[in-house]
XYZ file of C-alpha atoms in Angstrom:
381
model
C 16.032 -14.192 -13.500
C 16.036 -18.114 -13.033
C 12.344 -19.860 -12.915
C 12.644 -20.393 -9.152
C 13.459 -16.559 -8.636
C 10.071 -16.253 -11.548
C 7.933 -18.118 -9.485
C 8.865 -16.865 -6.255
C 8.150 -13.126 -7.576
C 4.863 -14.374 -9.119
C 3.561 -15.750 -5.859
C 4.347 -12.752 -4.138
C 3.438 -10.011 -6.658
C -0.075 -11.824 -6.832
C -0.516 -11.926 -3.067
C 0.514 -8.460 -2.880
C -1.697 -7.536 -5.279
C -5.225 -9.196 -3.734
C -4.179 -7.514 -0.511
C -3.879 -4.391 -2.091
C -6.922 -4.416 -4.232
C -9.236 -5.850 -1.326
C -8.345 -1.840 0.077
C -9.707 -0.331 -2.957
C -12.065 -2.980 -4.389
C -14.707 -2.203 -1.690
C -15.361 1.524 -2.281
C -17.992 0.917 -5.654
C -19.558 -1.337 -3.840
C -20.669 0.770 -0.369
C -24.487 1.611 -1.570
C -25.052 -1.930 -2.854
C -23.816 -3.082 0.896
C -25.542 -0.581 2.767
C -28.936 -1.330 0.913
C -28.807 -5.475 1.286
C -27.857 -4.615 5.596
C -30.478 -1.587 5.780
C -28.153 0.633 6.641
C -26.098 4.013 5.350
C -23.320 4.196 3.284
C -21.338 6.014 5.954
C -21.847 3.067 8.264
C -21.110 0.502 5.621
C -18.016 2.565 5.075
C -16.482 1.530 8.464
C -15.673 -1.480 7.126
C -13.281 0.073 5.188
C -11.545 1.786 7.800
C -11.915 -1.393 9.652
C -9.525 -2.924 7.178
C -6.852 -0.198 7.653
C -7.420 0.146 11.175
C -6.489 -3.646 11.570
C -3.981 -3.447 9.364
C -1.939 -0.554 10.491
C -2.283 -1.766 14.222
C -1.907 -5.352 13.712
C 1.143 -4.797 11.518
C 3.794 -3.911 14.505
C 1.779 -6.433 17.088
C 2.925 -9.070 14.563
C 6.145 -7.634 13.418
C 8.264 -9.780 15.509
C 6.514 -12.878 15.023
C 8.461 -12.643 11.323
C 11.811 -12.685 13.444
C 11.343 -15.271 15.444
C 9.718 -17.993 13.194
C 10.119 -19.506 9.715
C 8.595 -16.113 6.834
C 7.259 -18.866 4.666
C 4.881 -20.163 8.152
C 3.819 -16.611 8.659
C 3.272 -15.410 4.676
C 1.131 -18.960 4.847
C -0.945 -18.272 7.860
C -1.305 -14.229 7.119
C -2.695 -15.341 3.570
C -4.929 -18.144 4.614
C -6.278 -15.910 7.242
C -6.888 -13.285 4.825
C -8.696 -15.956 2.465
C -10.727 -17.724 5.136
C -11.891 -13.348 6.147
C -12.575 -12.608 2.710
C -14.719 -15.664 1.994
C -16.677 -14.968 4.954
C -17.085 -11.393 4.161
C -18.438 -12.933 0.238
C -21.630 -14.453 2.640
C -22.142 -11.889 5.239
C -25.465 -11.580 6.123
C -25.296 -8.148 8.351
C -23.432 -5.252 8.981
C -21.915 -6.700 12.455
C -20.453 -9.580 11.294
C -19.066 -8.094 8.122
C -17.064 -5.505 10.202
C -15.832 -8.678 12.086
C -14.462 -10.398 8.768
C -12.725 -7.222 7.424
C -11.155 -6.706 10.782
C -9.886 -10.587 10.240
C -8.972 -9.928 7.210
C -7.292 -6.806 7.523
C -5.230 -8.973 10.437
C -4.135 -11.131 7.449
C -3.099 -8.554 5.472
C -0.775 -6.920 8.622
C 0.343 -10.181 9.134
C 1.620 -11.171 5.307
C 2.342 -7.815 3.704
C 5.329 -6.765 6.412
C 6.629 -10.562 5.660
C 7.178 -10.011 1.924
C 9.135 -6.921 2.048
C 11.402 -8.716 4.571
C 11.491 -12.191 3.031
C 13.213 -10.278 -0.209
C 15.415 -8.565 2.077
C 16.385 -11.415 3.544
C 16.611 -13.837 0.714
C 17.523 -11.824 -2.370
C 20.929 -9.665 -2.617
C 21.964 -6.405 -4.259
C 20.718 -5.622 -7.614
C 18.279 -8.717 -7.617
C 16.798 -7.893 -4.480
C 15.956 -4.073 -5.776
C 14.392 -5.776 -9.024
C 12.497 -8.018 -6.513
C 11.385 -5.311 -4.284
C 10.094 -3.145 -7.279
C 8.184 -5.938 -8.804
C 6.750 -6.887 -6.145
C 5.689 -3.439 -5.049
C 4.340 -2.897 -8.799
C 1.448 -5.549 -7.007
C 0.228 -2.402 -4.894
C 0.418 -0.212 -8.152
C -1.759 -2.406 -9.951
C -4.188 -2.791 -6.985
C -4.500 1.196 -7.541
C -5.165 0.856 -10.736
C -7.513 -2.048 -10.681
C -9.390 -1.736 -7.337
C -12.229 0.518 -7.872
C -13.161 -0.510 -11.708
C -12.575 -4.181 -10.647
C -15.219 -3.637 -7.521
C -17.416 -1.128 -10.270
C -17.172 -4.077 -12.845
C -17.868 -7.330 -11.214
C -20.873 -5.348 -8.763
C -22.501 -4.314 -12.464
C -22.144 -8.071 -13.604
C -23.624 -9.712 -10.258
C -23.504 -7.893 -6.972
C -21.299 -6.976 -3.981
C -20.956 -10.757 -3.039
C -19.389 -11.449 -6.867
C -16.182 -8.964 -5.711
C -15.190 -10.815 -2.751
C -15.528 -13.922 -4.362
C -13.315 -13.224 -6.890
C -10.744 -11.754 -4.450
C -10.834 -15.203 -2.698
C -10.050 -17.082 -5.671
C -7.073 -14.882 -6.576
C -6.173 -15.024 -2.817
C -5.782 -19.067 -3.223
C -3.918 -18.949 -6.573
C -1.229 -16.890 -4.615
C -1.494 -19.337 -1.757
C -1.166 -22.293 -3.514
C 1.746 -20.887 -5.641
C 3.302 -19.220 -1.995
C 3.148 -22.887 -0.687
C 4.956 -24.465 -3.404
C 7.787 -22.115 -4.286
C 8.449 -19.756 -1.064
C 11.519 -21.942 0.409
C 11.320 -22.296 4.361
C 13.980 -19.716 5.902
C 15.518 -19.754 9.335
C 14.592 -17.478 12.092
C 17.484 -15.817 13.494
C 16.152 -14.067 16.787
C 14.355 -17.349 18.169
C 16.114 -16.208 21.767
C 15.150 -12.885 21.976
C 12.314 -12.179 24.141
C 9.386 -9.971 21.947
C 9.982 -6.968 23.290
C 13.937 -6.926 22.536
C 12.722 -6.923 18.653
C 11.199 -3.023 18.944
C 14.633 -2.177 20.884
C 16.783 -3.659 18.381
C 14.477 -2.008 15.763
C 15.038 2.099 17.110
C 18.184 1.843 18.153
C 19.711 0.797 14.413
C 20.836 3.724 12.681
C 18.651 6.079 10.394
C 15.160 3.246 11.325
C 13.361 6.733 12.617
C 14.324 8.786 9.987
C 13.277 6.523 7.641
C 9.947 5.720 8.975
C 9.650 9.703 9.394
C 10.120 10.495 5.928
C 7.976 7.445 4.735
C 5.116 9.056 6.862
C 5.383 12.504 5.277
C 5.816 11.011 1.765
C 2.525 8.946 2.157
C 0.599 11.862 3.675
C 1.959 13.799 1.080
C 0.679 11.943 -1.534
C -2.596 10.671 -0.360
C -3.208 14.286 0.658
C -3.384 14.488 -3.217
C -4.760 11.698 -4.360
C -7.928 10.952 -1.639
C -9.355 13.855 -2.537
C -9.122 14.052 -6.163
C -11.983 11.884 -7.272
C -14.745 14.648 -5.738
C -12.253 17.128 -7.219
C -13.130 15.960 -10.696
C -16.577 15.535 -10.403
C -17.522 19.120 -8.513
C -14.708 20.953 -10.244
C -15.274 19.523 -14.098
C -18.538 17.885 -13.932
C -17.116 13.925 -14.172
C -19.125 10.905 -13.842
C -17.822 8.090 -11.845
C -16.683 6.212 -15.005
C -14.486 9.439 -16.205
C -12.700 9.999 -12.707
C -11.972 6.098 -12.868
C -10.525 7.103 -16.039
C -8.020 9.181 -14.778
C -7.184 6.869 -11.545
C -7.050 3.831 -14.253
C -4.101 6.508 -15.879
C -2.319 7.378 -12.677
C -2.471 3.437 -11.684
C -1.025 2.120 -14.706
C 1.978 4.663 -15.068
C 2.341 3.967 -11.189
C 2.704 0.386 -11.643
C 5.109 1.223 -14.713
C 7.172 3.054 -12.615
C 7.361 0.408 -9.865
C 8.235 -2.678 -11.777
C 11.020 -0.556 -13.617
C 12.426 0.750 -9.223
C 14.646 -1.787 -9.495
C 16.974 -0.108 -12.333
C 16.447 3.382 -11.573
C 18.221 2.326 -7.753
C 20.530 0.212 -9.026
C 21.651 3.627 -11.631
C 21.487 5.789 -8.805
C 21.846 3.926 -5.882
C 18.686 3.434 -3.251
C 19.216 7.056 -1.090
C 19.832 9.299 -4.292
C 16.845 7.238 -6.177
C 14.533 8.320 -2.905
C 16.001 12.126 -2.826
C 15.765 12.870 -6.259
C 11.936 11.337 -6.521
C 11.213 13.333 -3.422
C 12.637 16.247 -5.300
C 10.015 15.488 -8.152
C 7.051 14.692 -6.188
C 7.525 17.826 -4.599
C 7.703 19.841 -7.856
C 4.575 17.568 -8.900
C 2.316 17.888 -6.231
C 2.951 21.767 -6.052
C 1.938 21.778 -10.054
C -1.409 19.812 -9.234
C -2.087 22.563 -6.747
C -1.611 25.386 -9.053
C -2.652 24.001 -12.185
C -5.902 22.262 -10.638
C -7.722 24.796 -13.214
C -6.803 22.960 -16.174
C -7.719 19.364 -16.643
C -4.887 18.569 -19.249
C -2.018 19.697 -16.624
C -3.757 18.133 -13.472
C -3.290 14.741 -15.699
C 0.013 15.498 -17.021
C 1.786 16.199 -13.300
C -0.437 13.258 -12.109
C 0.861 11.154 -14.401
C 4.406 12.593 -13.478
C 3.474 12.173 -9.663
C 2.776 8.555 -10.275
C 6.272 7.723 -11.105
C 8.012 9.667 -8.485
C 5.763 7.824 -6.512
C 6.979 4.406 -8.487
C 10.032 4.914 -8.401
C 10.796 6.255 -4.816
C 8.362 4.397 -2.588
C 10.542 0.897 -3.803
C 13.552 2.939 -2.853
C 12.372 3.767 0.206
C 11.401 -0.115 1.365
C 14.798 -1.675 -0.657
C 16.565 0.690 1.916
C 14.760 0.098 4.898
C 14.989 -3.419 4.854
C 19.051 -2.595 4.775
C 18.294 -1.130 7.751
C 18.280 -3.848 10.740
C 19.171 -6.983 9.139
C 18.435 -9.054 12.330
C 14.814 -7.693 12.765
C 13.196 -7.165 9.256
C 9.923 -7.973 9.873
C 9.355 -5.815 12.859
C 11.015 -2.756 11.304
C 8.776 -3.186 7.964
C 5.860 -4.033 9.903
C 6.408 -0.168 10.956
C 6.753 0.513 7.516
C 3.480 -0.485 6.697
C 1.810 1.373 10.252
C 3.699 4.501 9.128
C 2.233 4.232 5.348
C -1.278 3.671 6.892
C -0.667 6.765 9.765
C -0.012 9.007 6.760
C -3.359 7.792 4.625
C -5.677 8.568 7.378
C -4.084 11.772 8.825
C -4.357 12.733 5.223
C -8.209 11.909 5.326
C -8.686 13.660 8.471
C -6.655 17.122 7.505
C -8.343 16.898 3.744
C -11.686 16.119 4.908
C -11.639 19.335 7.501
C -10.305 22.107 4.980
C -11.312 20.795 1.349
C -14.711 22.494 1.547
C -13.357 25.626 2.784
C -10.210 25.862 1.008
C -10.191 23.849 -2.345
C -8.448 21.558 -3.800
C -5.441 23.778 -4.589
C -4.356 23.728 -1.190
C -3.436 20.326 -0.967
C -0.510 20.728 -3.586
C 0.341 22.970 -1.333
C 0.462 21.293 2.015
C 1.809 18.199 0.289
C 4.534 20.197 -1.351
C 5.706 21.137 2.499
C 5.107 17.941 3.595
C 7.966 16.646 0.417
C 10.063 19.704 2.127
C 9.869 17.772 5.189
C 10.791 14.323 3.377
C 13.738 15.713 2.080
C 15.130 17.504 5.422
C 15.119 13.999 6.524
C 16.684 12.491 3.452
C 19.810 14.926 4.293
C 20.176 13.425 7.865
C 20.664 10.161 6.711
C 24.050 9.258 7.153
């Protein structure tokens, strides 16, 4: 990889990676919010669902915006948006007006995140652009991994303010650095008329299966993974600081997994590198479930689960943006509704049988839901 291709990666990695932390970075951080705006952590929390509310709607509004007009414009204005929300959010004075910022924010995060996954489908080729693609998805790995100790850390050193602050500075390194290195690329659907873009996007052949099996993978997973935090500290008596152990773990093998995508599909080849991780995740996720009693396996297959994960979410967005060459943005802008869809049906479904049922059954509803992936994988053709 040249220096150009280096810096390119770099700018986008890091932007990736502030958007995907500001998801995460926010949840330590809910008491010390709801106590400054006299209010409860459950409304406080709305600003969190606010973000991926925004984010997942805003994301197809925008998606054609990235067809018609230069990707470096829009991967500017989404991430200067995002900045001027977060910075805003950093001096909030009540609960109102922060929901207003994350909204914004989230907005700038629907707005850049589709653009990056197309810009390296549109600018990098073959091998290089899976390297690309898994790099720069490694960004949301690490924002896993970081997030919640990041939010835990800087809260403990100042307060709730302190976290958005230092999002905002990250947010203009990878603005200054998008500025200087992204090169300007040429639209290619200036003529068609907005709608046209959605059109072009379903008719092109396997788009809805894709986006189908994306959906079931992510609600598969976060099925898993949302609920595993009040697992551990019910189940085997964790503190906060011991379950952010074990999502610091699953976080770094994830972003292992992700910045390595690129060779696994280039071995394998991008559908066979998404079957056979589906395969895994499967087999993983129906382990957690039935070896939930025993803290040493739940670790082990989680660790195993985060690079299936790794390995065959880049798969799934190096193939999708194979997909409809003339109207990337738009179809990964439905990428990212479809991997936000599957996080809060996940929430929903989890939050309604996890008292009842345990934590066991969600290895084995998310096993089914693999099942489901894989059905789909075979109809690709």
């Amino acid at each position: 990889m040249n220096i150009k291709n280096f810096s390119t990666v770099t700018g986008l990695f890091l932007g990736v990676f502030v958007v995907g932390v500001d998801s995460f970075i926010i949840s330590p951080l809910l008491p010390q919010i709801a106590q400054d705006f006299h209010a409860t952590i459950s409304q406080t929390a709305l600003g969190v669902t606010t973000y991926a509310l925004c984010e997942m709607i805003g994301a197809p509004l925008f998606g054609p915006l990235g067809d018609r007009f230069s990707k470096r414009k829009l991967l500017i204005t989404g991430m200067s948006l995002f900045l001027g929300a977060t910075l805003l959010c950093a001096i909030a004075t009540n609960l109102a007006t922060f929901y207003i910022y994350r909204a914004a924010a989230g907005l700038g995060a629907a707005l850049f995140l589709p653009n990056v996954w197309a810009f390296i489908g549109s600018y990098f080729n073959g091998q290089l652009m899976n390297k690309i693609m898994g790099i720069s998805m490694a960004g949301l790995s690490l924002s896993v991994a970081v997030g919640v100790p990041l939010g835990s850390f800087l809260s403990q050193l100042s307060n709730w303010h302190s976290a958005f602050w230092a999002s905002a500075v990250l947010t203009v390194f990878s603005l200054i650095l998008i500025i200087a290195i992204i090169p300007n690329t040429t639209a290619q659907n200036q003529k068609i008329s907005y709608l046209v873009n959605f059109r072009n996007v379903f008719k092109a052949k396997n788009v809805i299966h894709t986006l189908l099996l994306d959906f079931f993978w992510m609600f598969g997973f976060y099925l898993v993974y949302t609920f595993l935090g009040s697992f551990l500290a019910e189940h085997f008596n964790f503190s906060s600081g011991k379950a952010g152990l074990v999502f610091l773990i699953y976080g770094t093998a994830n972003f292992i997994a992700a910045s390595t995508g690129g060779v696994i599909m280039n071995k394998l080849g991008r559908v066979k590198s998404i079957l056979f991780n589906a395969c895994a995740s499967l087999s993983f996720t129906l382990a957690l479930g039935l070896f939930s009693n025993s803290i040493l396996g739940l670790i082990i297959f989680l660790i195993l689960l985060a690079f299936s994960m790794g390995w065959g979410v880049t798969a799934i967005s190096a193939y999708l943006v194979t997909l409809s060459t003339q109207n990337r943005s738009t179809l990964m802008s439905f990428n990212s509704s479809a991997l936000y869809l599957g996080l809060t049906l996940a929430f929903i479904v989890g939050g309604l049988i996890y008292q009842g049922l345990g934590f066991w059954i969600f290895g084995i509803i998310s096993s089914f839901s693999y099942a489901i992936v894989i059905l789909l994988i075979k109809g690709l053709h």
